[in-house]
Short mmCIF file of C-alpha atoms in Angstrom, two decimals:
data_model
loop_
_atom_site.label_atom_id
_atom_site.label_comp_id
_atom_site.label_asym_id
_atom_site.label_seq_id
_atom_site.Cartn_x
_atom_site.Cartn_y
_atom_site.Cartn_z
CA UNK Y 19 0.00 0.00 0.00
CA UNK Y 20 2.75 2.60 0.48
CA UNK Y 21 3.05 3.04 -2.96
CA UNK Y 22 -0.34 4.59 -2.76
CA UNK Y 23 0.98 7.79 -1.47
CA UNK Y 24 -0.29 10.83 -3.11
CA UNK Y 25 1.06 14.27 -3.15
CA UNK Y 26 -0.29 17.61 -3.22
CA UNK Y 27 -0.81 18.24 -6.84
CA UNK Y 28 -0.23 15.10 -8.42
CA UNK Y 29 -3.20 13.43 -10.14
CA UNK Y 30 -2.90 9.28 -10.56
CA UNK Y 31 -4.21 6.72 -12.34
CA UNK Y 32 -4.75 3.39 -10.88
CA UNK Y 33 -3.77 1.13 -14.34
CA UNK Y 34 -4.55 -2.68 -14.42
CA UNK Y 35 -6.13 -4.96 -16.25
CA UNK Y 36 -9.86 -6.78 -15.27
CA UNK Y 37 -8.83 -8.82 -11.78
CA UNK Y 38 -6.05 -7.39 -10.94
CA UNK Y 39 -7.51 -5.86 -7.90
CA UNK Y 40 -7.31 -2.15 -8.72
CA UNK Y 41 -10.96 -1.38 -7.48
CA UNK Y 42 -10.08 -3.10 -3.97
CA UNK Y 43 -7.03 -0.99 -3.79
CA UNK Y 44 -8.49 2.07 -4.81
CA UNK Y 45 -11.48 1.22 -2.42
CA UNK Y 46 -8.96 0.90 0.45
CA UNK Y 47 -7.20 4.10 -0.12
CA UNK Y 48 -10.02 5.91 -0.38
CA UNK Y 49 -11.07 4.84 3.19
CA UNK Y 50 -7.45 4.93 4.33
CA UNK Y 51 -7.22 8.73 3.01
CA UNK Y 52 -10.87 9.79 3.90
CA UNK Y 53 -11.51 10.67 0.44
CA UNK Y 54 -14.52 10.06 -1.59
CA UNK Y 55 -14.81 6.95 -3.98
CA UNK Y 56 -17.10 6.46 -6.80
CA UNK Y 57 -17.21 3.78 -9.14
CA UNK Y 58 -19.78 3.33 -12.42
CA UNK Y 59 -20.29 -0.07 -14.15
CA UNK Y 60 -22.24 0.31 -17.09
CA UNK Y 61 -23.48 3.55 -19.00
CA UNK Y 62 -25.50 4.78 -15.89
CA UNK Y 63 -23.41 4.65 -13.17
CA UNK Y 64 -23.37 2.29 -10.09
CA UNK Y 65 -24.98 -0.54 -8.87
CA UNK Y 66 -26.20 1.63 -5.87
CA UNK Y 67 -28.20 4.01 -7.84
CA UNK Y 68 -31.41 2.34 -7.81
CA UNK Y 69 -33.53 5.48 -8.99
CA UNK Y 70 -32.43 4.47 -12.34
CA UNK Y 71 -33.79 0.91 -13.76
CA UNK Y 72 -35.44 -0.37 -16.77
CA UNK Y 73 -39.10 -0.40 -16.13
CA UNK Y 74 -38.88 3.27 -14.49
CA UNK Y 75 -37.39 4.91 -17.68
CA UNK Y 76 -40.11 3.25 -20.07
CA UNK Y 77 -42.55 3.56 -18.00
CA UNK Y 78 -42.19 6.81 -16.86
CA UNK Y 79 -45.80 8.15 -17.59
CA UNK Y 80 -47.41 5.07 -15.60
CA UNK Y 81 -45.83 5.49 -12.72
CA UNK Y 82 -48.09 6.19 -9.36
CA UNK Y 83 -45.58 8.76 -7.85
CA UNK Y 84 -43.68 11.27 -10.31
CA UNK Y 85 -39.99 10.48 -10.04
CA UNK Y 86 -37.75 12.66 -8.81
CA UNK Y 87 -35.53 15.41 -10.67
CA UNK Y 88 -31.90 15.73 -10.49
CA UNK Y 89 -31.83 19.10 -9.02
CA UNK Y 90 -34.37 17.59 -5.70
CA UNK Y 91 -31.78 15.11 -5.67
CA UNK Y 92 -28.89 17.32 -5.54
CA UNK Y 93 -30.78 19.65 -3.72
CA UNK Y 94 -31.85 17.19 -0.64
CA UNK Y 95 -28.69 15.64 -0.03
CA UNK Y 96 -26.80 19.53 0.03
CA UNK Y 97 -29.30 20.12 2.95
CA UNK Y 98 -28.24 16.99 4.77
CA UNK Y 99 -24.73 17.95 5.21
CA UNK Y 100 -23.32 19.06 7.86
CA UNK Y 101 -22.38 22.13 6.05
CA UNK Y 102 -25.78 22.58 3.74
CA UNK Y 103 -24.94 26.47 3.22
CA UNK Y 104 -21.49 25.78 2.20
CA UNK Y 105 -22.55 22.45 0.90
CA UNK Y 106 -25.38 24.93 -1.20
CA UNK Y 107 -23.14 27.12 -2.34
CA UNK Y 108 -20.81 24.11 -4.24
CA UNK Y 109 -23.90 22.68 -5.71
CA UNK Y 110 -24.08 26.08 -7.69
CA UNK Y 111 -20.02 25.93 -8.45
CA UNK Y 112 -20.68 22.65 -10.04
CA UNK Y 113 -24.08 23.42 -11.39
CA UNK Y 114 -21.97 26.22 -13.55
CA UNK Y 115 -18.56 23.66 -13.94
CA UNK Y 116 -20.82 20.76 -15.50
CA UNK Y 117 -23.12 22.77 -17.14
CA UNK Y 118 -26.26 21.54 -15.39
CA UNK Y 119 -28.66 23.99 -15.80
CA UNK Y 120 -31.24 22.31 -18.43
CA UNK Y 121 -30.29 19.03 -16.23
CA UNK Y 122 -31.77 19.85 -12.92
CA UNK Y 123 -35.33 20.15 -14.11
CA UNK Y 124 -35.58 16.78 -15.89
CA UNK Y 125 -36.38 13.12 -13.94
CA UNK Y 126 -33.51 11.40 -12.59
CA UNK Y 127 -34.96 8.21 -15.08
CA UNK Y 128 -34.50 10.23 -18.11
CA UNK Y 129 -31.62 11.45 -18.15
CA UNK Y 130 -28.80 10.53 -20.46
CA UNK Y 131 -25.66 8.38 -19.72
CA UNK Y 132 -23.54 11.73 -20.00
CA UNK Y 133 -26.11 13.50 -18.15
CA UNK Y 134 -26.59 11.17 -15.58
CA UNK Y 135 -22.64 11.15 -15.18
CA UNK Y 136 -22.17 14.57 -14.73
CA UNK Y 137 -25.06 14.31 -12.18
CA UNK Y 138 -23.43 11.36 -9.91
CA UNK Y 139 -20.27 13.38 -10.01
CA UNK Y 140 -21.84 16.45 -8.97
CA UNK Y 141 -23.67 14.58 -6.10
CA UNK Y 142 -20.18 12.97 -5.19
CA UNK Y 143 -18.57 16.85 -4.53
CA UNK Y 144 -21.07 18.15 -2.71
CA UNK Y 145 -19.53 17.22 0.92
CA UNK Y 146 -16.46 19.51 -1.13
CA UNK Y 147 -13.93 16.33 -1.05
CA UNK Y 148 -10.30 17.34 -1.34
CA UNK Y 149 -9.56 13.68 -3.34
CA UNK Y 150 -12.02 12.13 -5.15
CA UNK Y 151 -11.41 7.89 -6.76
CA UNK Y 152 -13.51 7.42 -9.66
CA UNK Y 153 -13.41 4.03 -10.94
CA UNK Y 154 -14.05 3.14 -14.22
CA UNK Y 155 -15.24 7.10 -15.25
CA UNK Y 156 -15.36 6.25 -18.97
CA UNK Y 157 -17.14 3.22 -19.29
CA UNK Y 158 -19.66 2.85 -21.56
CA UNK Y 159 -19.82 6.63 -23.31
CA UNK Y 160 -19.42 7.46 -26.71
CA UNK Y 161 -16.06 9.09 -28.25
CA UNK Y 162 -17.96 12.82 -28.08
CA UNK Y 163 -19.33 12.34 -24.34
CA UNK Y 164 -15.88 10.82 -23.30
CA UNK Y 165 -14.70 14.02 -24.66
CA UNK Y 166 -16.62 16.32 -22.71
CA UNK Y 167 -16.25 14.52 -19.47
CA UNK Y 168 -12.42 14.96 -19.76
CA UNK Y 169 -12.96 18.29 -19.91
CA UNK Y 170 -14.73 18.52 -17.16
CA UNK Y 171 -12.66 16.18 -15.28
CA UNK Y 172 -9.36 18.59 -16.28
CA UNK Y 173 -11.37 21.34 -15.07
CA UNK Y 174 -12.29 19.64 -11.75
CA UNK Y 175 -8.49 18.71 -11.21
CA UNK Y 176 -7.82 22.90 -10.69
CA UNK Y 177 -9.21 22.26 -7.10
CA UNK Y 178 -9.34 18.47 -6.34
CA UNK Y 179 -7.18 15.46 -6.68
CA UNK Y 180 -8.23 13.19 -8.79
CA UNK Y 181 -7.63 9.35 -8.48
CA UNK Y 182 -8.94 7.09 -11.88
CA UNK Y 183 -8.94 3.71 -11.84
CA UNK Y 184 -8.74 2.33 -15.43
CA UNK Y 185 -8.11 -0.74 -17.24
CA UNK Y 186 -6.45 0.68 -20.43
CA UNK Y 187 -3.39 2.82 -21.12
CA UNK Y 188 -4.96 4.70 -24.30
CA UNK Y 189 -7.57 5.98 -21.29
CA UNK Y 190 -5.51 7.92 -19.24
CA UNK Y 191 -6.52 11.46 -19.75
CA UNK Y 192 -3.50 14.33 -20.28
CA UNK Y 193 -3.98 16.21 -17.03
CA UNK Y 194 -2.62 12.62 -15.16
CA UNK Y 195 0.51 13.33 -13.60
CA UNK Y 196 1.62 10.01 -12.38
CA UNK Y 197 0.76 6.53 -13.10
CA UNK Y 198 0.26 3.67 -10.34
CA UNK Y 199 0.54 0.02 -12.55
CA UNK Y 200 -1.61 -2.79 -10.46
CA UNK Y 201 -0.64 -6.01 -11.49
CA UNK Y 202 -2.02 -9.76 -9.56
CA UNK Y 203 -3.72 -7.57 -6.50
CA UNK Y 204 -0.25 -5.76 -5.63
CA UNK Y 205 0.12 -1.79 -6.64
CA UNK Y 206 3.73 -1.21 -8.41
CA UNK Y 207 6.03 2.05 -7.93
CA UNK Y 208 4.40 5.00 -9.21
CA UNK Y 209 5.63 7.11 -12.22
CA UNK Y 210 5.25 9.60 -14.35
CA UNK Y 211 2.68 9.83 -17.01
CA UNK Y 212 4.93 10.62 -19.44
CA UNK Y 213 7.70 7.55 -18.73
CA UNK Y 214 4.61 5.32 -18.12
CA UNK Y 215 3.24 5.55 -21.62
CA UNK Y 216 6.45 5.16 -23.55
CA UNK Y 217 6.96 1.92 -21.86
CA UNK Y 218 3.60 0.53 -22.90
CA UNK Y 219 2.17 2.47 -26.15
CA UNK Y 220 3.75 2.60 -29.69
CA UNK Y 221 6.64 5.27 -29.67
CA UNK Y 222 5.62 9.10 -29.86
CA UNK Y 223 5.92 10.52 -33.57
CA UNK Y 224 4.93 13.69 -32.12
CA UNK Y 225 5.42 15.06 -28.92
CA UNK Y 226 5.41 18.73 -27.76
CA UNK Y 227 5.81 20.81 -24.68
CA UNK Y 228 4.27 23.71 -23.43
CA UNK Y 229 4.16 25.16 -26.82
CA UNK Y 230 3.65 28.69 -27.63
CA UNK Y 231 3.53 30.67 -30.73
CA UNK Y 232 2.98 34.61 -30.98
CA UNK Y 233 2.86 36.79 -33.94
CA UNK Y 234 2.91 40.41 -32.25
CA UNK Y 235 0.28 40.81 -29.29
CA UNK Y 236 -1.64 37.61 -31.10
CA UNK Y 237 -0.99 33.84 -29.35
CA UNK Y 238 -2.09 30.96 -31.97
CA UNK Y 239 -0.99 28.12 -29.65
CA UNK Y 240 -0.68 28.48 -25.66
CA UNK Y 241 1.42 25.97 -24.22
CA UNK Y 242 0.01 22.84 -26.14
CA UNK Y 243 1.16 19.65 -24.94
CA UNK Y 244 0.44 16.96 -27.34
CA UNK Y 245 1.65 13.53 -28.15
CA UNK Y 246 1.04 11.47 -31.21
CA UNK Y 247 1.90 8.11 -30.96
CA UNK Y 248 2.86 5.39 -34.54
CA UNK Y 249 -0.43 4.27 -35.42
CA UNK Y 250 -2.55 6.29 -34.06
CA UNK Y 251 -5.36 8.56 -36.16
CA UNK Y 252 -5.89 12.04 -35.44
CA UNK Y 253 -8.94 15.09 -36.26
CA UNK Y 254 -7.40 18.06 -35.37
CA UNK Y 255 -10.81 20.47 -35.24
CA UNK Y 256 -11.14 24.33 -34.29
CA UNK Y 257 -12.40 27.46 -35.66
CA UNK Y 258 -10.80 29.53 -38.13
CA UNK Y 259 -8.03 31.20 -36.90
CA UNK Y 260 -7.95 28.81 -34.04
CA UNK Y 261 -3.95 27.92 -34.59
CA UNK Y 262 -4.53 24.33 -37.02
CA UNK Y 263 -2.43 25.98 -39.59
CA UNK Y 264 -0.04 27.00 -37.26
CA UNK Y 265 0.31 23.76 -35.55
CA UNK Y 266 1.16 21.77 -38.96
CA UNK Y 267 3.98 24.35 -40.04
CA UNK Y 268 5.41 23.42 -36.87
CA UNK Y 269 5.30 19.81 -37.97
CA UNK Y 270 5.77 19.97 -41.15
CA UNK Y 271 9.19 21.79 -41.04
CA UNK Y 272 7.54 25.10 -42.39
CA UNK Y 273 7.81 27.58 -39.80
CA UNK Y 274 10.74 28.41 -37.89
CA UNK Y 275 9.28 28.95 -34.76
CA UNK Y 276 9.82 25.12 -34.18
CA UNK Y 277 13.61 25.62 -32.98
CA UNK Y 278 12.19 28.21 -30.14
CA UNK Y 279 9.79 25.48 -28.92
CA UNK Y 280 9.71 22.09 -26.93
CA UNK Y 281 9.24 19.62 -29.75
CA UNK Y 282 10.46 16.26 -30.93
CA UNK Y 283 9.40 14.43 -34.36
CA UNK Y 284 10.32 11.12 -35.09
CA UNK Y 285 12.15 11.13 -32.02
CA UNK Y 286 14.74 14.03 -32.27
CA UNK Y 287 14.58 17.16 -30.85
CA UNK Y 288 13.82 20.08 -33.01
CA UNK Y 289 17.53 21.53 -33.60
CA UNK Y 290 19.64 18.93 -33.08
CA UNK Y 291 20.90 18.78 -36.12
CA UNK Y 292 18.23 17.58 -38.51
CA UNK Y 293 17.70 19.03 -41.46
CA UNK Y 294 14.00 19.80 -42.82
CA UNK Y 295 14.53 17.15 -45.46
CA UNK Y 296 15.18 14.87 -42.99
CA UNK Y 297 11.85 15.57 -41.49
CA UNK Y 298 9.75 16.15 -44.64
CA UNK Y 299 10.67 12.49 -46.38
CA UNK Y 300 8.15 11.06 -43.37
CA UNK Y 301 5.41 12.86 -43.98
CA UNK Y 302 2.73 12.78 -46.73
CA UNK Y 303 1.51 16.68 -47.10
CA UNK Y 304 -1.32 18.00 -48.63
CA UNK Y 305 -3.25 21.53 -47.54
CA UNK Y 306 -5.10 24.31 -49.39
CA UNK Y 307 -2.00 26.90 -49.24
CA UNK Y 308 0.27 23.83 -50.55
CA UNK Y 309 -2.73 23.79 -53.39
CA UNK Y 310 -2.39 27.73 -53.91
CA UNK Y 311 1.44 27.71 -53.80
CA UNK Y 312 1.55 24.40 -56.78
CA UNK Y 313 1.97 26.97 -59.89
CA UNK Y 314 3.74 23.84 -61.88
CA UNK Y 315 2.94 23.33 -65.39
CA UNK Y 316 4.12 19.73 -65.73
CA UNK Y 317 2.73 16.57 -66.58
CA UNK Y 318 0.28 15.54 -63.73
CA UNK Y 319 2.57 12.04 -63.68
CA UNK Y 320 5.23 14.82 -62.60
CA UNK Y 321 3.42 16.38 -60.09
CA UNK Y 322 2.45 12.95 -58.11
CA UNK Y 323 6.15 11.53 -59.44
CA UNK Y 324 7.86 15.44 -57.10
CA UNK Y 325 6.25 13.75 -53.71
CA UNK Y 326 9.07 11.07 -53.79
CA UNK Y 327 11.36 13.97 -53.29
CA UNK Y 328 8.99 16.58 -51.53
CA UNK Y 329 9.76 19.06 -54.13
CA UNK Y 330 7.31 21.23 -55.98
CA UNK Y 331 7.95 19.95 -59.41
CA UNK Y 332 10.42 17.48 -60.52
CA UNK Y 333 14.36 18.87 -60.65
CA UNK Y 334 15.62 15.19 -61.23
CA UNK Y 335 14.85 12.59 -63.53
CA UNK Y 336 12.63 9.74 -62.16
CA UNK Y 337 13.89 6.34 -63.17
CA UNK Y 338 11.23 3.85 -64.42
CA UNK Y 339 10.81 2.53 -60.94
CA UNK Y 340 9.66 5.26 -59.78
CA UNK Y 341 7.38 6.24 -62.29
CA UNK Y 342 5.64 3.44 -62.01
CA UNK Y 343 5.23 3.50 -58.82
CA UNK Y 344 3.68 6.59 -59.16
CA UNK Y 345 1.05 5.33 -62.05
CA UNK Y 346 0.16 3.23 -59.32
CA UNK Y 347 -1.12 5.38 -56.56
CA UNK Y 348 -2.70 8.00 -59.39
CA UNK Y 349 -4.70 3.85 -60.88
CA UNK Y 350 -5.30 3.63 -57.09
CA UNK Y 351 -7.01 7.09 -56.65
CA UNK Y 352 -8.77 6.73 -59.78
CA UNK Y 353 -6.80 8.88 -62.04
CA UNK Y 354 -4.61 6.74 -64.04
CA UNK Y 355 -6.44 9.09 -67.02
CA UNK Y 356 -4.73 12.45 -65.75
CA UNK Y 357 -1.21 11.48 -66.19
CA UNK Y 358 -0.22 13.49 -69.19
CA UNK Y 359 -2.29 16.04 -68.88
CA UNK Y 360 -0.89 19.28 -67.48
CA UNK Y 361 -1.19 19.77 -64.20
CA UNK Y 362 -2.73 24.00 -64.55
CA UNK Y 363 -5.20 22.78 -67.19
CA UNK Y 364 -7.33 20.02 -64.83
CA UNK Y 365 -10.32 21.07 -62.80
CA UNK Y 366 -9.82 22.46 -59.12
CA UNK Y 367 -11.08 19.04 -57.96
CA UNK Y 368 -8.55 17.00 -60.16
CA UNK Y 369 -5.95 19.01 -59.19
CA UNK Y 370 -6.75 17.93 -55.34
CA UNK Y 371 -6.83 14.49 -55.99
CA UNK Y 372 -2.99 14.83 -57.74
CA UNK Y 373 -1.76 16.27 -54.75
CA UNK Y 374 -3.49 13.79 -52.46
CA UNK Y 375 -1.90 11.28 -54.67
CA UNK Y 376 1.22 12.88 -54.05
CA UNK Y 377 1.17 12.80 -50.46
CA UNK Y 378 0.62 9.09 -50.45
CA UNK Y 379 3.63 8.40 -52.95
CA UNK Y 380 6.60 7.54 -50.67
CA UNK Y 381 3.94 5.73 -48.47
CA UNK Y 382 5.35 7.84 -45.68
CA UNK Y 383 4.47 6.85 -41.40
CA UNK Y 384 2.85 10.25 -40.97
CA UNK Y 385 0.32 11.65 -42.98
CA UNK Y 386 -0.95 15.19 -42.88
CA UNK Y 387 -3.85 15.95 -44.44
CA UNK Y 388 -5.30 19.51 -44.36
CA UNK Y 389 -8.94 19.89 -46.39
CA UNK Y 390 -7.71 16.93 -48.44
CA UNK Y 391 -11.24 16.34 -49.85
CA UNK Y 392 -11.94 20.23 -50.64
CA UNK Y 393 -13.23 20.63 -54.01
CA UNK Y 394 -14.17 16.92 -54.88
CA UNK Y 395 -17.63 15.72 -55.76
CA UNK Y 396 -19.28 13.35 -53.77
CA UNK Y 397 -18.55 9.92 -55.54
CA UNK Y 398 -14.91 11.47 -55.29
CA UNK Y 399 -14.56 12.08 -51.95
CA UNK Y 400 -16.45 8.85 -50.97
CA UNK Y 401 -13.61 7.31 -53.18
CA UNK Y 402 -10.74 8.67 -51.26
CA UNK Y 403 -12.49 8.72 -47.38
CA UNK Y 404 -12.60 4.41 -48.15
CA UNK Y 405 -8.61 4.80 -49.49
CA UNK Y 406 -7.63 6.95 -46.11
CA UNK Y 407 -9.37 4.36 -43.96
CA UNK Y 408 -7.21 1.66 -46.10
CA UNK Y 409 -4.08 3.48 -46.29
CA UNK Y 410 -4.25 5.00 -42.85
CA UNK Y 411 -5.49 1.51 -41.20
CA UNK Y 412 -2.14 -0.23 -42.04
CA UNK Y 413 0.11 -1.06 -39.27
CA UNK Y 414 2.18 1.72 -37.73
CA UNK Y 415 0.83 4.70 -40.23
CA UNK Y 416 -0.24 7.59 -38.22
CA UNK Y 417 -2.80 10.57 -39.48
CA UNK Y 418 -3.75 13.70 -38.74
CA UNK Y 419 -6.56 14.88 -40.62
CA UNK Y 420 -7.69 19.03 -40.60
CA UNK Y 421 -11.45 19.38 -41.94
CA UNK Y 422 -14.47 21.67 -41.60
CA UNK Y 423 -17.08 18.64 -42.43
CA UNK Y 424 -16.92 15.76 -39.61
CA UNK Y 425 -18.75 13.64 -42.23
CA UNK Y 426 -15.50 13.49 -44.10
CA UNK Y 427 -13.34 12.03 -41.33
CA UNK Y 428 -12.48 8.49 -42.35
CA UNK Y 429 -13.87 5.76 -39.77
CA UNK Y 430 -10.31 5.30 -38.28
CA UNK Y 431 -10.07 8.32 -36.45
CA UNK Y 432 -9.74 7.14 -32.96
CA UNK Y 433 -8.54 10.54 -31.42
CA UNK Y 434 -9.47 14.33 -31.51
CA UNK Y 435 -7.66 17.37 -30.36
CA UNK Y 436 -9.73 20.70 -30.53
CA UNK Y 437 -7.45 24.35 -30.61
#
């Protein structure tokens, strides 16, 4: 048990896998510490909330008493406390935090698995707990209410420690500080996030520090910490101006800010001596300013042929390798047709689909795609979505993926970061 020792400001996760006695662990600390545990089992919550059951949320409209709402629920037990003004004024903290305000008027048996999670948590803070065990807080929510409840979670970490018991490593949220590996009933040493997840995921591709980027009085990116690990499929969202841009230039060995900031690609530190080259033959590129800024006149077969050497245009003559190699991806994207046609004479939308081509060439382990579908028609993009989720779904390739449309996300995105 000692190596369930937490310090002021450090927030854990208990990782096992099923049976390996994490929840009796994390159950005995929180007694041990006096903090307050909560565990959920399915979609709904715990076995202890018996409010919520099958015939009460279909039946709702036959039943002889009218059920309760969340906020008499959260309402009752803050005047309970032993502290029901202070315990009052926290129930409006968290109303705000979780964004409970169209919750509170709505049955208990209605409400949503996200809802009713944001409800047991709220009820579980009302005593104002200065460490709170949550086992199991993901289970059973979709990708967009996992999302949120991160969030939330991050936001809750400000003034509480947080102790999660989970059963995978890709679960661990970011704001985790340390990691406590349970293993045949018996907790292991604790370490940090960080060291933790390069011993058990794929290796980062991507990893950046506290990253900041000003132009003038005007901060695209404040202190972004981000790791991408080999294999792993990314949808990089945000509003217009919101720093995407920004963020791939940094990647992409575009924008010199890189050398000011913490950042390592493929393993190296920016500025250790590699040169851009070195960077750009891993990735696969493709963005509307790279679209704006492709003012070649060649052969289409030329344009698609430049990506083996991440030039704009070819400066060297191809051998008849790598030419056909090339035919290949442009038969693979459906344009086998456009090779000798010049490049400034095809449609907007053929144009796209070259430079998509292009960015799949080299078959590089990173591919970043900005807009890669603007411009195409439907049967088009339908075409290349299917290709990205074959592509992308190989072993060991890793995406990031910039668009405006979620619809066009291929169905191997298994992680989102919003700027």
């Amino acid at each position: 048990m000692s190596a369930l020792e937490i310090r002021k400001g450090e927030q854990v996760a208990l990782v096992g896998p099923n049976a390996s006695g994490k929840s009796r662990l994390a159950s005995a600390f929180a007694g041990r510490a006096g903090a307050r545990y909560i565990t959920f089992r399915d979609s709904y919550g715990s076995y202890g909330d018996r409010n919520y059951f099958m015939q009460q949320r279909w039946n709702l409209f036959t039943l002889e008493e009218e059920p309760p709402t969340a906020g008499e629920v959260l309402r009752k037990e803050a005047a309970a406390g032993d502290d029901p003004q202070a315990a009052r004024r926290r129930l409006t903290e968290l109303t705000a935090l979780f964004g409970l305000e169209d919750v509170l008027d709505k049955p208990l048996v209605i409400l949503s698995s996200g809802e009713l999670r944001k409800f047991q948590l709220t009820r579980a803070l009302l005593g104002g707990p200065s460490v709170l065990v949550i086992d199991n807080p993901f289970i059973g929510l979709d990708p967009r209410t996992r999302t949120l409840l991160t969030r939330l979670l991050a936001a809750l970490a400000a003034s509480t420690t947080l102790v999660l018991v989970l059963s995978r490593p890709a679960e661990i949220p970011s704001f985790i500080t340390h990691v406590i590996p349970v293993r045949d009933g018996e907790a292991g040493e604790k370490v940090p996030l960080e060291a933790y997840l390069d011993a058990v995921l794929p290796p980062p591709v991507i990893r950046m520090r506290d990253v900041t980027v000003r132009f003038g009085d005007r901060v695209l990116l404040d202190r972004l910490n981000w790791t991408v690990r080999a294999g792993e499929h990314w949808a990089l969202t945000g509003a217009n101006g919101s720093g995407k841009s920004t963020l791939l230039s940094l990647i992409c060995a575009d924008n010199p800010k890189a050398y000011a900031c913490d950042i390592e690609l493929f393993g190296r530190p920016r500025g250790s001596g590699e040169t851009i080259w070195d960077i750009k033959k891993n990735i696969g590129f493709v963005s509307p300013e790279l679209h704006r800024a492709f003012q070649v006149d060649a052969p289409a077969l030329d344009i698609v042929t430049s990506g083996l050497f991440d030039t704009e245009g070819l400066y060297r003559h191809p051998s008849a390798e790598q030419y056909a190699c090339a035919r290949r991806w442009m038969a693979g994207f459906g344009i086998a047709e456009l090779a000798e046609r010049p490049f400034l004479r095809l449609s907007s939308g053929e144009q796209r689909l070259c430079l998509v081509t292009r960015a799949f060439v080299k078959d590089p382990p990173l591919y970043v795609l900005d807009e890669p579908l603007h411009g195409l028609d439907e049967a088009q993009r339908l075409r290349v979505k299917a290709l990205l989720d074959r592509f992308c779904g190989a072993p060991g390739k890793t995406l990031l993926m910039v668009t405006h449309y979620p619809e066009e996300y291929p169905s191997c995105i298994d992680h989102s970061l919003t700027l």
